XYZ file of C-alpha atoms in Angstrom:
742
model
C -14.091 -28.402 -24.870
C -16.838 -29.611 -27.237
C -15.663 -27.383 -30.106
C -14.205 -30.257 -32.159
C -15.048 -33.338 -30.053
C -18.800 -32.983 -30.600
C -18.332 -32.238 -34.306
C -16.258 -35.395 -34.765
C -18.603 -37.501 -32.657
C -21.675 -36.515 -34.713
C -19.852 -36.559 -38.023
C -20.522 -32.916 -38.819
C -16.792 -32.196 -39.055
C -16.734 -33.719 -42.581
C -19.613 -31.447 -43.625
C -17.699 -28.471 -42.255
C -14.649 -29.331 -44.308
C -16.707 -29.416 -47.494
C -17.028 -25.671 -47.185
C -14.543 -23.502 -49.111
C -12.581 -22.793 -45.937
C -9.006 -23.458 -44.980
C -8.286 -25.518 -41.893
C -6.616 -22.508 -40.304
C -9.705 -20.379 -40.963
C -11.951 -22.961 -39.283
C -9.696 -23.152 -36.236
C -9.336 -19.374 -35.907
C -13.066 -18.848 -36.444
C -13.983 -21.300 -33.716
C -11.323 -19.831 -31.436
C -12.561 -16.252 -31.887
C -16.154 -17.352 -31.274
C -15.146 -18.940 -27.985
C -13.079 -15.898 -26.994
C -16.081 -13.656 -27.642
C -18.122 -15.888 -25.355
C -15.486 -15.392 -22.635
C -15.586 -11.617 -23.166
C -19.394 -11.528 -22.895
C -19.285 -13.685 -19.754
C -17.170 -11.010 -18.053
C -19.724 -8.256 -18.679
C -22.171 -9.274 -15.875
C -19.323 -9.066 -13.336
C -19.385 -5.283 -13.799
C -22.367 -5.415 -11.432
C -19.946 -6.318 -8.636
C -17.739 -3.363 -9.538
C -20.770 -1.068 -9.344
C -21.781 -2.508 -5.952
C -18.344 -2.148 -4.402
C -18.081 1.355 -5.859
C -21.355 2.393 -4.242
C -20.592 0.734 -0.885
C -17.048 2.044 -0.571
C -15.987 4.108 2.402
C -16.008 6.754 1.022
C -18.182 6.160 -2.034
C -16.048 5.329 -5.054
C -13.136 4.092 -2.927
C -11.786 1.954 -5.767
C -8.732 1.987 -7.990
C -10.489 1.816 -11.348
C -7.226 1.586 -13.300
C -6.102 -1.454 -11.338
C -9.509 -3.072 -11.909
C -9.188 -2.455 -15.662
C -5.833 -4.231 -15.464
C -7.519 -7.119 -13.678
C -10.113 -7.391 -16.444
C -7.373 -7.406 -19.075
C -5.677 -10.182 -17.119
C -8.952 -12.120 -16.913
C -9.470 -11.757 -20.651
C -6.025 -13.134 -21.480
C -6.516 -15.885 -18.900
C -9.819 -16.846 -20.532
C -8.293 -16.631 -24.031
C -5.484 -18.967 -22.945
C -7.919 -21.440 -21.403
C -9.961 -21.408 -24.633
C -6.867 -22.366 -26.647
C -6.020 -25.123 -24.162
C -9.625 -26.364 -24.176
C -9.710 -26.496 -27.971
C -6.499 -28.501 -27.949
C -8.116 -30.962 -25.527
C -11.203 -31.087 -27.755
C -9.267 -31.909 -30.889
C -7.477 -34.957 -29.462
C -10.676 -36.873 -28.598
C -14.147 -37.556 -29.943
C -15.801 -37.518 -26.500
C -16.687 -34.120 -25.079
C -16.643 -35.434 -21.495
C -13.106 -36.718 -21.974
C -12.272 -33.394 -23.607
C -13.679 -31.538 -20.590
C -11.633 -33.597 -18.121
C -8.470 -33.271 -20.221
C -9.022 -29.530 -20.731
C -9.627 -28.938 -17.029
C -6.461 -30.852 -16.222
C -4.365 -28.941 -18.766
C -5.729 -25.577 -17.528
C -4.969 -26.470 -13.934
C -1.530 -27.712 -14.917
C -0.493 -24.570 -16.769
C -2.029 -22.262 -14.171
C -0.901 -23.834 -10.897
C 1.414 -26.791 -11.485
C 4.549 -24.782 -12.225
C 4.149 -22.801 -9.019
C 3.805 -25.998 -6.987
C 6.687 -27.679 -8.828
C 8.918 -24.673 -8.145
C 8.448 -25.250 -4.422
C 9.835 -28.777 -4.572
C 13.051 -29.073 -2.547
C 15.130 -29.937 -5.595
C 14.309 -26.561 -7.229
C 14.210 -24.316 -4.148
C 16.728 -21.441 -4.310
C 17.899 -22.548 -7.770
C 15.350 -22.694 -10.576
C 12.184 -21.900 -8.654
C 11.634 -18.414 -10.108
C 12.362 -19.574 -13.662
C 9.852 -22.424 -13.301
C 7.213 -20.061 -11.904
C 7.585 -17.828 -14.965
C 6.630 -20.750 -17.219
C 3.220 -20.972 -15.552
C 0.167 -18.792 -16.157
C -0.282 -17.727 -12.528
C 2.949 -15.699 -12.405
C 1.994 -13.543 -15.391
C -1.700 -13.294 -14.537
C -0.830 -12.062 -11.033
C 1.416 -9.413 -12.565
C -1.272 -8.045 -14.911
C -3.993 -8.200 -12.248
C -2.057 -5.633 -10.183
C -2.825 -3.066 -12.874
C 0.498 -2.993 -14.693
C 0.490 -4.085 -18.337
C 3.946 -5.456 -19.122
C 4.952 -6.468 -22.636
C 6.567 -9.633 -21.231
C 3.280 -10.812 -19.732
C 1.275 -10.008 -22.868
C 3.843 -11.804 -25.015
C 3.682 -14.834 -22.735
C -0.089 -15.171 -23.136
C 0.084 -14.634 -26.901
C 2.842 -17.239 -27.111
C 0.842 -19.750 -25.092
C -2.207 -19.221 -27.291
C -0.103 -19.481 -30.453
C 1.469 -22.782 -29.370
C -1.864 -24.480 -28.706
C -3.667 -23.050 -31.742
C -0.907 -23.925 -34.226
C -0.505 -27.423 -32.832
C -4.049 -28.692 -33.199
C -2.634 -31.803 -34.883
C -5.848 -33.409 -36.045
C -8.952 -31.650 -37.301
C -10.704 -34.428 -39.179
C -9.945 -33.080 -42.627
C -6.198 -33.555 -42.698
C -3.940 -35.711 -40.614
C -0.242 -35.302 -40.721
C 1.207 -38.485 -42.132
C 4.726 -37.917 -40.822
C 4.286 -37.902 -37.045
C 7.990 -37.274 -36.448
C 7.742 -34.233 -38.690
C 4.782 -32.986 -36.657
C 6.663 -33.353 -33.392
C 9.697 -31.669 -34.916
C 7.515 -28.777 -36.042
C 5.961 -28.491 -32.574
C 9.388 -28.425 -30.928
C 10.512 -25.797 -33.422
C 7.530 -23.592 -32.569
C 8.134 -23.980 -28.844
C 11.846 -23.221 -29.269
C 11.141 -20.057 -31.233
C 8.566 -18.903 -28.692
C 10.986 -19.609 -25.852
C 13.732 -17.534 -27.475
C 11.313 -14.665 -28.174
C 10.266 -14.587 -24.507
C 13.893 -14.683 -23.336
C 14.783 -11.756 -25.609
C 11.672 -9.889 -24.390
C 13.124 -9.859 -20.882
C 15.902 -7.590 -22.150
C 13.729 -5.352 -24.329
C 10.381 -4.649 -22.749
C 8.018 -1.848 -21.795
C 5.145 -1.500 -19.359
C 2.071 0.664 -18.791
C 0.895 1.489 -15.285
C -2.915 1.644 -15.055
C -3.151 2.141 -11.285
C -4.783 5.336 -10.089
C -1.719 6.704 -8.327
C 0.842 5.221 -10.774
C 2.357 3.196 -7.966
C 4.583 1.243 -10.352
C 5.932 4.293 -12.198
C 8.711 6.606 -11.054
C 7.212 9.818 -9.670
C 8.349 13.213 -10.948
C 9.882 14.065 -7.585
C 11.968 10.874 -7.651
C 13.161 11.624 -11.181
C 14.122 15.135 -10.078
C 16.167 13.882 -7.119
C 17.824 11.108 -9.130
C 18.826 13.477 -11.925
C 20.516 16.049 -9.647
C 23.852 14.323 -8.794
C 26.481 15.253 -11.379
C 29.125 12.829 -10.121
C 29.356 9.049 -10.178
C 27.039 7.167 -7.839
C 27.896 3.579 -7.031
C 25.275 1.256 -5.544
C 26.197 -2.148 -4.157
C 23.289 -4.487 -3.419
C 23.998 -7.451 -1.132
C 21.125 -9.501 -2.472
C 22.687 -12.148 -4.650
C 23.136 -15.886 -4.349
C 20.722 -18.749 -3.759
C 17.549 -18.164 -1.766
C 13.763 -18.757 -2.113
C 11.696 -17.175 -4.870
C 10.208 -14.494 -2.580
C 13.618 -12.920 -2.049
C 14.419 -13.444 -5.697
C 11.381 -11.311 -6.462
C 12.742 -8.597 -4.159
C 16.060 -8.888 -5.976
C 14.481 -8.678 -9.438
C 12.301 -5.716 -8.361
C 15.382 -3.940 -7.021
C 17.259 -4.665 -10.247
C 14.365 -3.350 -12.331
C 14.160 -0.196 -10.221
C 17.901 0.441 -10.563
C 17.619 -0.006 -14.323
C 14.849 2.612 -14.372
C 16.819 5.192 -12.397
C 19.919 4.561 -14.494
C 17.866 5.638 -17.502
C 17.263 8.927 -15.649
C 20.896 9.455 -14.611
C 23.656 7.606 -16.454
C 26.111 8.435 -13.638
C 24.544 5.609 -11.636
C 26.480 2.339 -11.525
C 25.318 -0.685 -9.588
C 26.283 -4.273 -8.899
C 24.841 -7.213 -6.991
C 27.068 -9.196 -4.675
C 26.695 -12.395 -2.681
C 27.900 -11.416 0.809
C 28.443 -15.060 1.755
C 30.792 -15.793 -1.155
C 34.508 -15.204 -1.601
C 37.730 -16.095 0.154
C 38.178 -16.182 3.908
C 40.016 -12.860 3.779
C 37.191 -11.263 1.766
C 34.590 -12.572 4.193
C 36.518 -11.168 7.153
C 36.848 -7.749 5.522
C 33.177 -7.719 4.586
C 32.182 -8.620 8.144
C 34.153 -5.651 9.484
C 32.434 -3.350 6.969
C 29.009 -4.670 7.962
C 29.717 -4.105 11.647
C 30.828 -0.539 10.919
C 27.675 0.136 8.873
C 25.440 -1.649 11.435
C 24.269 -4.170 8.857
C 22.851 -7.280 10.498
C 21.849 -10.419 8.587
C 18.497 -12.172 8.617
C 18.759 -15.911 9.158
C 16.670 -17.688 6.541
C 15.781 -21.379 6.715
C 15.137 -23.143 3.405
C 15.692 -26.425 1.581
C 18.632 -26.378 -0.847
C 17.622 -29.564 -2.642
C 19.214 -32.050 -0.281
C 18.773 -30.714 3.228
C 17.453 -27.843 5.324
C 20.027 -25.077 5.558
C 20.231 -21.831 7.459
C 21.692 -18.992 5.455
C 22.233 -15.346 6.394
C 20.483 -12.921 4.028
C 21.637 -9.319 3.749
C 18.765 -7.352 2.144
C 20.728 -4.114 2.061
C 22.018 -1.682 -0.536
C 24.907 0.704 0.101
C 25.048 3.955 -1.890
C 28.432 5.664 -2.392
C 28.549 9.282 -3.544
C 31.713 11.352 -3.354
C 32.943 10.810 0.219
C 29.541 9.834 1.607
C 27.926 6.463 2.180
C 24.313 5.580 2.957
C 22.830 2.183 3.836
C 19.337 1.291 2.566
C 17.423 -1.517 4.275
C 15.415 -3.160 1.499
C 13.348 -5.402 3.775
C 10.471 -4.007 5.840
C 9.903 -4.983 9.462
C 7.683 -8.022 10.004
C 4.710 -7.186 12.217
C 2.598 -9.635 14.192
C 0.302 -11.515 11.829
C 2.384 -10.722 8.743
C 3.647 -13.633 6.682
C 6.701 -13.535 4.460
C 4.694 -12.638 1.353
C 3.100 -9.580 3.021
C 6.488 -8.320 4.202
C 8.082 -8.801 0.778
C 5.160 -7.079 -0.995
C 5.452 -4.099 1.333
C 9.225 -4.038 0.771
C 8.791 -3.968 -3.005
C 6.203 -1.176 -2.766
C 8.544 1.065 -0.750
C 11.671 0.600 -2.875
C 11.224 3.890 -4.710
C 10.662 5.898 -1.530
C 13.650 4.340 0.231
C 16.065 5.004 -2.615
C 14.681 8.502 -3.286
C 15.048 9.350 0.405
C 18.583 7.949 0.433
C 19.557 10.004 -2.635
C 18.054 13.114 -1.087
C 19.994 12.661 2.127
C 23.315 11.688 0.583
C 23.285 14.712 -1.748
C 22.083 17.197 0.901
C 24.470 19.766 2.328
C 23.460 18.881 5.891
C 21.099 16.407 7.569
C 17.628 17.557 8.601
C 17.013 18.167 12.312
C 13.838 17.264 14.204
C 13.285 18.585 17.742
C 10.828 17.245 20.361
C 9.817 19.578 23.188
C 9.897 18.517 26.856
C 9.053 20.110 30.208
C 5.268 20.314 29.870
C 4.333 16.692 30.675
C 4.539 15.655 27.013
C 4.534 12.009 26.023
C 7.506 10.256 27.593
C 10.495 9.427 25.470
C 10.004 5.660 25.781
C 6.474 6.158 24.390
C 7.958 7.818 21.302
C 10.985 5.553 20.921
C 9.520 3.864 17.834
C 8.763 7.202 16.189
C 12.214 8.490 17.075
C 13.773 5.349 15.606
C 11.784 5.819 12.402
C 12.924 9.443 12.072
C 16.566 8.567 12.787
C 16.663 6.407 9.667
C 16.914 9.609 7.616
C 17.315 12.575 9.975
C 18.776 13.787 13.264
C 16.535 13.834 16.360
C 16.878 15.906 19.526
C 14.926 16.709 22.700
C 14.870 20.136 24.338
C 13.310 21.860 27.337
C 12.247 25.239 25.945
C 13.164 26.947 29.233
C 16.800 26.065 28.552
C 17.161 28.057 25.317
C 16.832 31.732 24.395
C 15.241 31.025 21.023
C 14.691 28.187 18.628
C 17.507 28.115 16.104
C 16.668 28.372 12.414
C 18.743 25.220 11.761
C 15.914 23.247 13.387
C 13.883 21.967 10.450
C 10.888 20.664 12.424
C 9.541 20.926 15.948
C 7.120 18.380 17.423
C 4.962 19.236 20.432
C 3.682 15.791 21.433
C 0.840 15.671 23.930
C 1.611 18.284 26.634
C -0.547 17.906 29.750
C 0.642 21.132 31.404
C 0.293 24.667 30.086
C 3.172 25.903 27.953
C 4.425 29.182 29.379
C 3.884 32.430 27.511
C 7.606 32.954 26.945
C 7.974 29.492 25.423
C 4.950 30.058 23.205
C 6.651 33.262 22.086
C 9.742 31.262 21.116
C 7.639 28.849 19.058
C 5.732 31.741 17.483
C 8.904 33.490 16.359
C 10.300 30.207 15.075
C 7.198 29.891 12.875
C 7.650 33.478 11.677
C 11.052 32.620 10.162
C 9.557 29.727 8.195
C 9.680 27.060 10.875
C 7.582 23.891 10.831
C 5.621 22.654 13.841
C 3.518 19.547 14.463
C 1.041 20.007 17.317
C -0.318 16.769 18.843
C -2.769 18.111 21.425
C -5.338 16.318 23.577
C -8.188 18.569 24.647
C -9.599 16.362 27.429
C -7.970 13.963 29.923
C -9.951 10.864 28.925
C -8.810 7.266 29.379
C -10.263 3.782 29.756
C -8.410 3.312 33.042
C -10.288 6.222 34.610
C -13.653 4.809 33.477
C -12.687 1.396 34.901
C -11.858 2.966 38.266
C -14.779 5.361 38.628
C -17.482 3.644 36.563
C -18.811 6.997 35.428
C -16.061 9.479 34.620
C -16.097 13.155 33.633
C -12.755 13.934 31.947
C -11.314 17.346 32.846
C -10.138 19.777 30.190
C -6.405 19.963 29.471
C -5.062 23.499 29.417
C -2.066 23.445 27.101
C -1.968 27.240 26.838
C -2.046 26.975 23.035
C -5.685 27.948 22.402
C -5.016 31.626 21.836
C -2.083 31.306 19.437
C -3.751 28.523 17.429
C -6.845 30.725 17.147
C -4.621 33.422 15.665
C -3.129 30.920 13.199
C -6.606 29.859 12.045
C -7.707 26.730 13.974
C -9.495 25.959 17.225
C -9.668 22.641 19.064
C -13.172 22.393 20.475
C -13.900 21.255 24.079
C -15.676 18.060 23.029
C -15.183 14.384 22.265
C -16.077 12.771 18.948
C -18.161 9.603 18.874
C -18.141 7.577 15.647
C -19.772 4.342 14.534
C -16.611 3.584 12.562
C -14.412 2.745 15.516
C -12.168 0.094 17.046
C -13.222 -2.245 19.857
C -12.457 -2.807 23.523
C -13.048 -5.924 25.672
C -15.773 -6.193 28.289
C -16.511 -9.015 30.716
C -19.679 -10.845 29.637
C -19.660 -13.757 32.088
C -17.661 -16.270 34.126
C -16.581 -19.753 33.150
C -14.493 -22.019 35.359
C -13.892 -19.142 37.725
C -12.370 -17.051 34.930
C -13.940 -13.963 33.380
C -15.065 -14.285 29.753
C -14.585 -11.201 27.619
C -16.022 -10.020 24.331
C -15.052 -7.144 22.051
C -17.495 -4.255 21.725
C -17.201 -1.185 19.474
C -15.990 1.808 21.498
C -17.234 4.937 19.773
C -14.548 7.203 21.257
C -11.722 5.218 19.600
C -12.144 6.300 16.009
C -11.087 4.210 13.018
C -10.580 6.959 10.473
C -10.434 6.307 6.740
C -8.486 9.162 5.086
C -10.485 10.908 2.384
C -7.983 13.543 1.267
C -5.645 13.055 -1.690
C -2.932 15.060 0.057
C 0.436 13.207 0.031
C 0.425 12.907 3.835
C -2.675 10.704 3.897
C -3.012 9.519 0.313
C -3.417 5.736 0.108
C -2.731 5.041 3.795
C -4.838 2.611 5.807
C -7.195 3.589 8.611
C -5.859 5.625 11.527
C -6.886 4.583 15.037
C -7.369 7.630 17.300
C -8.273 7.743 20.980
C -10.730 10.307 22.397
C -10.055 12.975 19.733
C -11.812 16.339 19.709
C -13.163 18.246 16.721
C -11.146 21.024 15.109
C -12.710 24.147 13.618
C -10.961 26.141 10.909
C -11.216 29.922 11.193
C -11.060 32.637 8.593
C -7.992 34.865 8.882
C -6.517 37.678 6.814
C -3.267 35.755 6.364
C -2.450 33.921 3.093
C -2.634 30.534 4.780
C -3.756 27.368 3.008
C -5.805 25.048 5.233
C -6.026 21.355 4.294
C -8.218 18.876 6.140
C -6.158 15.695 6.474
C -8.335 13.500 8.674
C -12.049 13.521 9.474
C -14.399 11.265 11.344
C -16.971 9.409 9.255
C -20.386 10.800 8.394
C -21.790 8.589 11.172
C -20.392 10.642 14.036
C -21.447 13.140 16.663
C -19.810 15.231 19.374
C -20.182 15.210 23.135
C -19.468 18.595 24.689
C -17.561 19.105 27.928
C -18.413 18.223 30.640
C -18.868 14.772 29.072
C -19.935 11.743 31.050
C -18.097 8.592 30.008
C -19.378 5.154 30.953
C -19.368 1.600 29.631
C -23.148 1.580 29.980
C -23.486 2.732 26.354
C -22.209 -0.699 25.272
C -25.263 -2.471 26.662
C -27.545 -1.314 23.854
C -27.083 -1.240 20.112
C -26.355 2.251 18.745
C -29.008 4.171 16.851
C -27.369 5.387 13.594
C -29.902 8.227 13.412
C -28.299 9.807 16.487
C -24.864 9.806 14.872
C -25.814 12.492 12.397
C -23.485 15.430 13.092
C -21.485 14.705 9.959
C -17.751 14.606 9.484
C -15.555 16.260 12.108
C -12.004 17.463 11.530
C -9.307 15.826 13.648
C -6.154 16.792 11.710
C -5.550 20.037 9.812
C -2.520 21.222 7.860
C -1.726 24.957 7.710
C 0.732 26.357 5.151
C 1.695 29.924 4.375
C 2.676 33.238 5.922
C 1.218 33.542 9.425
C 0.810 36.706 11.460
C 2.457 36.533 14.860
C 0.141 35.681 17.732
C 2.026 38.341 19.714
C 1.509 41.118 17.204
C 0.380 44.344 18.968
C 0.815 42.612 22.334
C 4.461 43.432 23.097
C 5.057 46.135 25.706
C 7.829 48.702 25.113
C 9.772 47.187 28.042
C 9.658 43.710 26.450
C 10.777 45.080 23.096
C 13.761 46.741 24.766
C 14.573 43.479 26.513
C 14.481 41.549 23.237
C 16.757 44.079 21.584
C 19.223 43.873 24.474
C 19.651 40.118 23.939
C 19.860 40.460 20.167
C 16.401 39.158 19.267
C 14.301 41.084 16.786
C 10.530 40.641 16.911
C 9.011 39.439 13.624
C 5.306 40.349 13.182
C 4.735 38.690 9.784
C 5.855 35.201 8.893
C 7.745 33.545 6.061
C 5.356 31.854 3.551
C 7.408 28.649 3.806
C 6.077 28.001 7.313
C 3.933 24.914 7.954
C 1.917 23.686 10.911
C -0.105 20.542 11.472
C -2.633 20.346 14.302
C -3.971 16.958 15.453
C -6.500 16.660 18.295
C -4.977 13.422 19.623
C -1.443 12.544 20.681
C -1.860 8.900 21.692
C -2.216 7.651 18.114
C 1.505 8.351 17.528
C 2.891 6.654 20.618
C 4.045 3.083 21.041
C 2.906 0.817 23.866
C 5.543 -0.026 26.464
C 5.722 -3.181 28.572
C 6.482 -1.748 32.007
C 7.989 -5.049 33.160
C 10.293 -5.938 30.276
C 10.657 -2.488 28.724
C 9.766 -3.904 25.296
C 7.784 -1.730 22.927
C 5.194 -2.403 20.255
C 5.113 -0.739 16.860
C 3.097 2.463 16.408
C -0.556 1.657 15.770
C -0.724 -1.626 17.663
C -4.155 -2.083 19.238
C -3.658 -4.349 22.248
C -7.370 -5.119 22.585
C -7.935 -6.154 18.995
C -4.380 -7.488 18.734
C -4.040 -5.862 15.356
C -1.936 -3.148 13.761
C -3.408 0.034 12.358
C -0.630 0.693 9.873
C -2.183 4.048 9.064
C -1.031 5.423 12.439
C 2.640 4.981 11.634
C 2.218 6.050 8.017
C 0.305 9.192 8.963
C 2.822 10.569 11.449
C 5.806 9.434 9.347
C 4.359 11.005 6.207
C 3.592 14.219 8.092
C 7.180 14.511 9.297
C 8.582 13.770 5.840
C 6.230 16.278 4.229
C 7.295 19.013 6.629
C 10.967 18.326 5.913
C 10.631 17.536 2.229
C 11.530 20.230 -0.237
C 11.336 17.822 -3.179
C 8.044 16.138 -2.265
C 9.435 12.580 -2.273
C 6.540 11.737 0.022
C 4.714 11.292 -3.286
C 6.566 8.004 -3.797
C 5.796 6.782 -0.277
C 2.064 7.344 -0.810
C 2.076 4.724 -3.565
C 1.708 1.971 -0.988
C -1.248 -0.254 -1.776
C -4.228 0.932 0.220
C -6.635 -1.273 2.105
C -9.922 -0.096 0.583
C -12.729 -0.650 3.046
C -16.500 -0.748 2.709
C -19.099 1.290 4.558
C -20.302 -1.071 7.339
C -23.375 1.008 8.172
C -24.733 1.053 4.600
C -23.984 -2.649 4.198
C -25.986 -3.433 7.314
C -28.902 -1.170 6.422
C -29.181 -2.190 2.734
C -27.954 -5.770 2.980
C -30.956 -7.376 1.250
C -31.023 -4.799 -1.539
C -27.394 -5.324 -2.520
C -27.651 -9.098 -2.186
C -30.500 -9.069 -4.683
C -28.591 -6.790 -7.050
C -25.481 -8.972 -7.004
C -27.307 -12.307 -7.268
C -30.204 -11.532 -9.604
C -28.898 -8.824 -11.945
C -25.990 -10.862 -13.447
C -28.446 -13.699 -14.192
C -30.866 -11.227 -15.802
C -28.081 -9.811 -17.978
C -27.024 -13.284 -19.108
C -30.663 -14.236 -19.789
C -31.215 -11.046 -21.766
C -28.077 -11.670 -23.802
C -29.136 -15.277 -24.483
C -32.628 -14.196 -25.533
C -31.351 -11.483 -27.889
C -28.821 -13.868 -29.388
C -31.496 -16.519 -29.963
C -33.796 -13.913 -31.546
C -31.006 -12.759 -33.840
C -30.268 -16.320 -34.971
C -33.923 -16.989 -35.763
C -34.131 -13.775 -37.758
C -30.981 -14.597 -39.670
C -31.482 -18.269 -40.465
C -35.283 -18.658 -40.657
C -36.378 -15.194 -41.628
C -39.096 -15.170 -38.961
C -39.478 -14.010 -35.384
C -41.188 -17.219 -34.279
C -39.576 -20.606 -33.639
């Protein structure tokens, strides 16, 4: 802010203009000098990047591309503020006044337009347009890691306006003030038109690590397959707040992108609340038939509070088929509107890719849950079933009631059996795998629960005999008879005292309830949040002669250990702080994916009498499996179930932790991704894994090395700045005095 104000105040501006320099050269030179200062001031912040990189869980758990985008955004933000500050400096001779004016102008252009857009008079009308005039809208866009030509052009335009309109520099003053103002308006008008045109012709570059804002190859493949016209009607038009306008604009942008891939795609946006009475009646009947229900939204229309139904749905028509896409994600406890809308925007690609895959498929996929062996009850899996039904068919079967598992079953889920599966039913599953079937095994090894510890005080959980040990051993995995304890865990409440006759509780970390941060880059777990598991056991992978690929999906942290059966469980361990040195068994597998051609677990075990029996009922024994077969083994079933209120019958979403009153979104994403991966021939799960990940730090390292990292992050940036200042001062002395001493 003192760039010109101090020069004019001390009279050195006249001396400057005696130099053989143009006014424009002086302005640009001072501007570039200030911009370089901004760039150098960003360098010490790289210390924070290094610290977070080192303390990530796991190490390096950062999206470097997105951070580069953030730095680019910071640079343009600083460059814009420099131009605004210079403008403030040139209109006054007092640097303090220039500072106050510059700070006000920076605040105004950064925040004011966002606040103004929320005024009742603009709500649902011009709010999004007004937001786009401000800096914050475009800075937020770049800071996500996506470099859009519209945002870059906005910043360049803003800088250009302020630099070219420095209307007094001390050397020349424009005599015709009206001509100056006319010139300024002309500049602003031209810049405005350029930015409007840029909205129709623009390009972007996605710097994020997983290209979450770019169409994946699998999505492009699915979109390009239909050779007939596809019509998409989006019921997201009309007047509503800016958040839903953002969802609308994101949907429009996505549809424009997929139309570039397949020109058979035609789309339109429609206001479902507009039209004649007859049109509204017809539309209502269509919505009821398609099970489309509105969301009642309260907002101010400029004169009064109104309640308007919003229909965030898209309907895809292809040949004689129709598919409804819900564009808005479910709102979980603790989520505000912005969180829900962000999550909805992130999943647009996956939802449309999944819809295209289903509408162009010859038949719907079929998922089968087994019953009859004390598996998880259906009401405990109602949320998972509902999630699957959005795209596939779901059924339940008692294996005793069928002769064999039909090849039209695309996936079988064995969810938490407590009783042993009979040998004949294991044979049915085995032969289903041999023909290329897919199976998800959710198996608890020990009958452990908090209720049992509460009742008995000290509890020894018995082993659960599911009867699957032998066949899983043959396939290449073994669930060990142990329980994993991990310092990275969720918490449970314990009574710590009484107050007013009521017990007072406090949350304590419970080492048997693991909070697992996925480390693998496999599409099933890539970029999902932590998964909360309850009393899981470790899984060993075994070497087999079969061409089977084994992928570790989930592991405990490096601060874990195992407790072999018989294991004594008690709340007494909560009375003392844990010793990290005792949690040194390393990472333990809790979820493993197996893919390839398996050998039958019943190979060389069939008696001649049984073979004759199989032939008599038309079943041929298959000793070697199809390489398309897949299996996933998880040593915990409870992570996938939903809590049920026994009184009201209401259910909570998958991953809800009733003690912490928080959602572990990774639970739902993990099981949903696993199911989609098993069913997915086109790997559209790649687009679902683009969801922004919650990147956590290593709490143990932070606690152990707290002082060290505090010193690094406080002292080192100051040292870097001091070193830069010293070198700069030394260079100036060398250049202007020809000596190294003052």
